[in-house]
PDB file of C-alpha atoms in Angstrom:
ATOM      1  CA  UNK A 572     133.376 -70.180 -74.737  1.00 53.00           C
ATOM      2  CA  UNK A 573     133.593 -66.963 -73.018  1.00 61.00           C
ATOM      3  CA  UNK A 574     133.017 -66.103 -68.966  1.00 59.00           C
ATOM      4  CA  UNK A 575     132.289 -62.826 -67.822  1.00 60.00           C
ATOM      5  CA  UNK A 576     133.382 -61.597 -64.367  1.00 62.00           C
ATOM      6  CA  UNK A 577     133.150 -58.109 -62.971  1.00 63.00           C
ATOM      7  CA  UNK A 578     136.235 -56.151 -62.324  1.00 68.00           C
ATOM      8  CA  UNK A 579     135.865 -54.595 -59.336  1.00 69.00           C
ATOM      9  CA  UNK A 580     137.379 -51.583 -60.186  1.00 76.00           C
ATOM     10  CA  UNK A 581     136.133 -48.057 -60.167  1.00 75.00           C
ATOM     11  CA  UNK A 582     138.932 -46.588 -61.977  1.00 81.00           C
ATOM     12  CA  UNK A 583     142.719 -47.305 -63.556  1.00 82.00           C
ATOM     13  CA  UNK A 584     144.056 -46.296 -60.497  1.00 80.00           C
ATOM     14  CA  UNK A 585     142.074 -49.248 -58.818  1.00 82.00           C
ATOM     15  CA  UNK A 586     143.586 -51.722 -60.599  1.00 83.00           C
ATOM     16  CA  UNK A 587     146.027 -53.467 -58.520  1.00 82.00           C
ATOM     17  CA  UNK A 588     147.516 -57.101 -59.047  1.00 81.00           C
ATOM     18  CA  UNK A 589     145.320 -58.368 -56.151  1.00 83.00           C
ATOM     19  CA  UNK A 590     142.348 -56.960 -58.370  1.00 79.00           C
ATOM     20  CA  UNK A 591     144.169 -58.759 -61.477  1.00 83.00           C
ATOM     21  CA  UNK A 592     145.044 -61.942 -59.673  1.00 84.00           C
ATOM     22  CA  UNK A 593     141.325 -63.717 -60.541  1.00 83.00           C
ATOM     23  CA  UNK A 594     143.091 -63.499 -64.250  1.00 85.00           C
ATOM     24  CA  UNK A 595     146.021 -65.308 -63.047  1.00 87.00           C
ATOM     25  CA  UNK A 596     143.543 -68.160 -61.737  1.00 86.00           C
ATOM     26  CA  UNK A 597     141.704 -68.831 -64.956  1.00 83.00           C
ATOM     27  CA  UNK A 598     141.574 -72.319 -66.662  1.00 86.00           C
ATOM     28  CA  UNK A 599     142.647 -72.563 -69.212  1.00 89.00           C
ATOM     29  CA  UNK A 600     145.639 -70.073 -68.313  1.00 92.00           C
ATOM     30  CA  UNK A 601     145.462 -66.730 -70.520  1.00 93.00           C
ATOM     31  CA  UNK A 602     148.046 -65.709 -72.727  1.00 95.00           C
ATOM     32  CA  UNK A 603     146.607 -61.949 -73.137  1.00 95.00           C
ATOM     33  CA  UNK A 604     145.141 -59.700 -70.578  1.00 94.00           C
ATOM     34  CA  UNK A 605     143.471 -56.556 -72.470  1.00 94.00           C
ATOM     35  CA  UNK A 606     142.748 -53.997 -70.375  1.00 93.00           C
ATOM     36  CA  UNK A 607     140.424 -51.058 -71.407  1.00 93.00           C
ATOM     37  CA  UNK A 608     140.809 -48.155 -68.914  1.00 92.00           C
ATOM     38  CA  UNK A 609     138.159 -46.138 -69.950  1.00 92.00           C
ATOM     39  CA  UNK A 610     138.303 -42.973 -72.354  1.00 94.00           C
ATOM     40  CA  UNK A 611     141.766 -42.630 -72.865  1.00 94.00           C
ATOM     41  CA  UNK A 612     144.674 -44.924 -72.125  1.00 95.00           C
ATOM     42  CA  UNK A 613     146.301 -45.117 -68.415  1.00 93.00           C
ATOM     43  CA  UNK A 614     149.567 -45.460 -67.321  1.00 91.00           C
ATOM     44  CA  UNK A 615     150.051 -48.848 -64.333  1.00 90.00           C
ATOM     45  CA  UNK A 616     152.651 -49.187 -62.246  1.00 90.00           C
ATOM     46  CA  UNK A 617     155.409 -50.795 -64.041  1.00 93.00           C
ATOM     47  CA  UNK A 618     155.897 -53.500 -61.511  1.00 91.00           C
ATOM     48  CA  UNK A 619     152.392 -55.043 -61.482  1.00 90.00           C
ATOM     49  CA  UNK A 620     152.958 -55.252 -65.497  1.00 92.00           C
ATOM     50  CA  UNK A 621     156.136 -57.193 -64.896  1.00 93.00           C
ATOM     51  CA  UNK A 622     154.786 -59.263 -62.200  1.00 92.00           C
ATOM     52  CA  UNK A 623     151.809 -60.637 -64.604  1.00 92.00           C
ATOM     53  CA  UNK A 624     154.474 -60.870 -67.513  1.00 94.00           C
ATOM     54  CA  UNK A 625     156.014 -63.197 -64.664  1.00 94.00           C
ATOM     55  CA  UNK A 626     152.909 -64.848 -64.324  1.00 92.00           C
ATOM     56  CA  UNK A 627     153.174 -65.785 -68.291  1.00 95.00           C
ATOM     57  CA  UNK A 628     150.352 -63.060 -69.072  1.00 94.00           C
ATOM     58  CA  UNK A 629     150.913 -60.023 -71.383  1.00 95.00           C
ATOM     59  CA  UNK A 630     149.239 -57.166 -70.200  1.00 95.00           C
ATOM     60  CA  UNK A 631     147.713 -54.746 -73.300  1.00 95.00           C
ATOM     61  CA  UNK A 632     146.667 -51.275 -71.560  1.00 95.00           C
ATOM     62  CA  UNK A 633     144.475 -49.299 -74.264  1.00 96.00           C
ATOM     63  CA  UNK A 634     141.343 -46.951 -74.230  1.00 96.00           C
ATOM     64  CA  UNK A 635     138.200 -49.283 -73.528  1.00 93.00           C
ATOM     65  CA  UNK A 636     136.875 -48.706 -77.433  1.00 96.00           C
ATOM     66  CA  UNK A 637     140.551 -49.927 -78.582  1.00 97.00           C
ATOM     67  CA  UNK A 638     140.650 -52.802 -75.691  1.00 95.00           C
ATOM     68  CA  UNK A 639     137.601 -54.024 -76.884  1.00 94.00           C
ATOM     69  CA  UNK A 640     138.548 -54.318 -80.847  1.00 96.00           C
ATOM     70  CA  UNK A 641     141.781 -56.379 -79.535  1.00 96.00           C
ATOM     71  CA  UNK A 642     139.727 -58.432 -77.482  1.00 95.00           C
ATOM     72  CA  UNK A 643     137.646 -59.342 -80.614  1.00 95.00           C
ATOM     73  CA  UNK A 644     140.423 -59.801 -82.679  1.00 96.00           C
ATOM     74  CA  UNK A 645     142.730 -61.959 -80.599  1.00 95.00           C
ATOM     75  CA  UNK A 646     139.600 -63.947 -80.344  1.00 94.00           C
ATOM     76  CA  UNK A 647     138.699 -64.710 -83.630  1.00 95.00           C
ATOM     77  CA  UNK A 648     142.312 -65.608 -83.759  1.00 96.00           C
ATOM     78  CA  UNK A 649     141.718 -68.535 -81.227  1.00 95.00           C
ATOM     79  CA  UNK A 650     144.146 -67.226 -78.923  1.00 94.00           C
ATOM     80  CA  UNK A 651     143.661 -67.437 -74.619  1.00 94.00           C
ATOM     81  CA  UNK A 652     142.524 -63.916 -73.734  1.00 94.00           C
ATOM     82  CA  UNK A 653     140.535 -61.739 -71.359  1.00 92.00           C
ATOM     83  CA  UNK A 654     139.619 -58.601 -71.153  1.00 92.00           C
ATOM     84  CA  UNK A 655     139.122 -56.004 -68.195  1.00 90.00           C
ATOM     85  CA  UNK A 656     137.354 -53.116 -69.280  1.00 91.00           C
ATOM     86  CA  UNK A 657     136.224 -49.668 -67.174  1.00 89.00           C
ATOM     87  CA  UNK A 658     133.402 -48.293 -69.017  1.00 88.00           C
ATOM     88  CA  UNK A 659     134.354 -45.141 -71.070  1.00 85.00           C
TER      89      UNK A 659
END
């Protein structure tokens, strides 16, 4: 089953780990963040990475096209992900 929730997010340099912590609150707890940001991939501040690592959630930062494919495949591998994606 699958929920969708808007990031609220205009941009990669929007995302912050308050705007990340609803993905820390998920049930069941998500092994995978994907993160799209848009047409090319972003750089995020180290320390919000290692923070959700902390959190037990790998963070994958790729171009929203890219983010998406991952999304798909984790999922048809069964594994706990979610995706936040800024339109390209």
């Amino acid at each position: 089953s699958a929920t969708v929730v808007s990031l609220q997010v205009g941009s990669h340099r929007d995302i912050s780990l308050e705007s990340l912590s609803l993905f820390r609150l998920l049930e069941p707890h998500i092994e995978i963040l994907v993160l799209g940001t848009g047409d090319r991939v972003e750089r995020l501040h180290p320390a919000m990475l290692k923070q959700m690592r902390e959190c037990g959630i790998a963070v994958e930062v790729q171009d929203t096209p890219n983010a998406c494919a991952t999304f798909n495949f984790l999922m048809s591998e069964k594994r706990i992900v979610a995706a936040g994606l800024i339109p390209p």
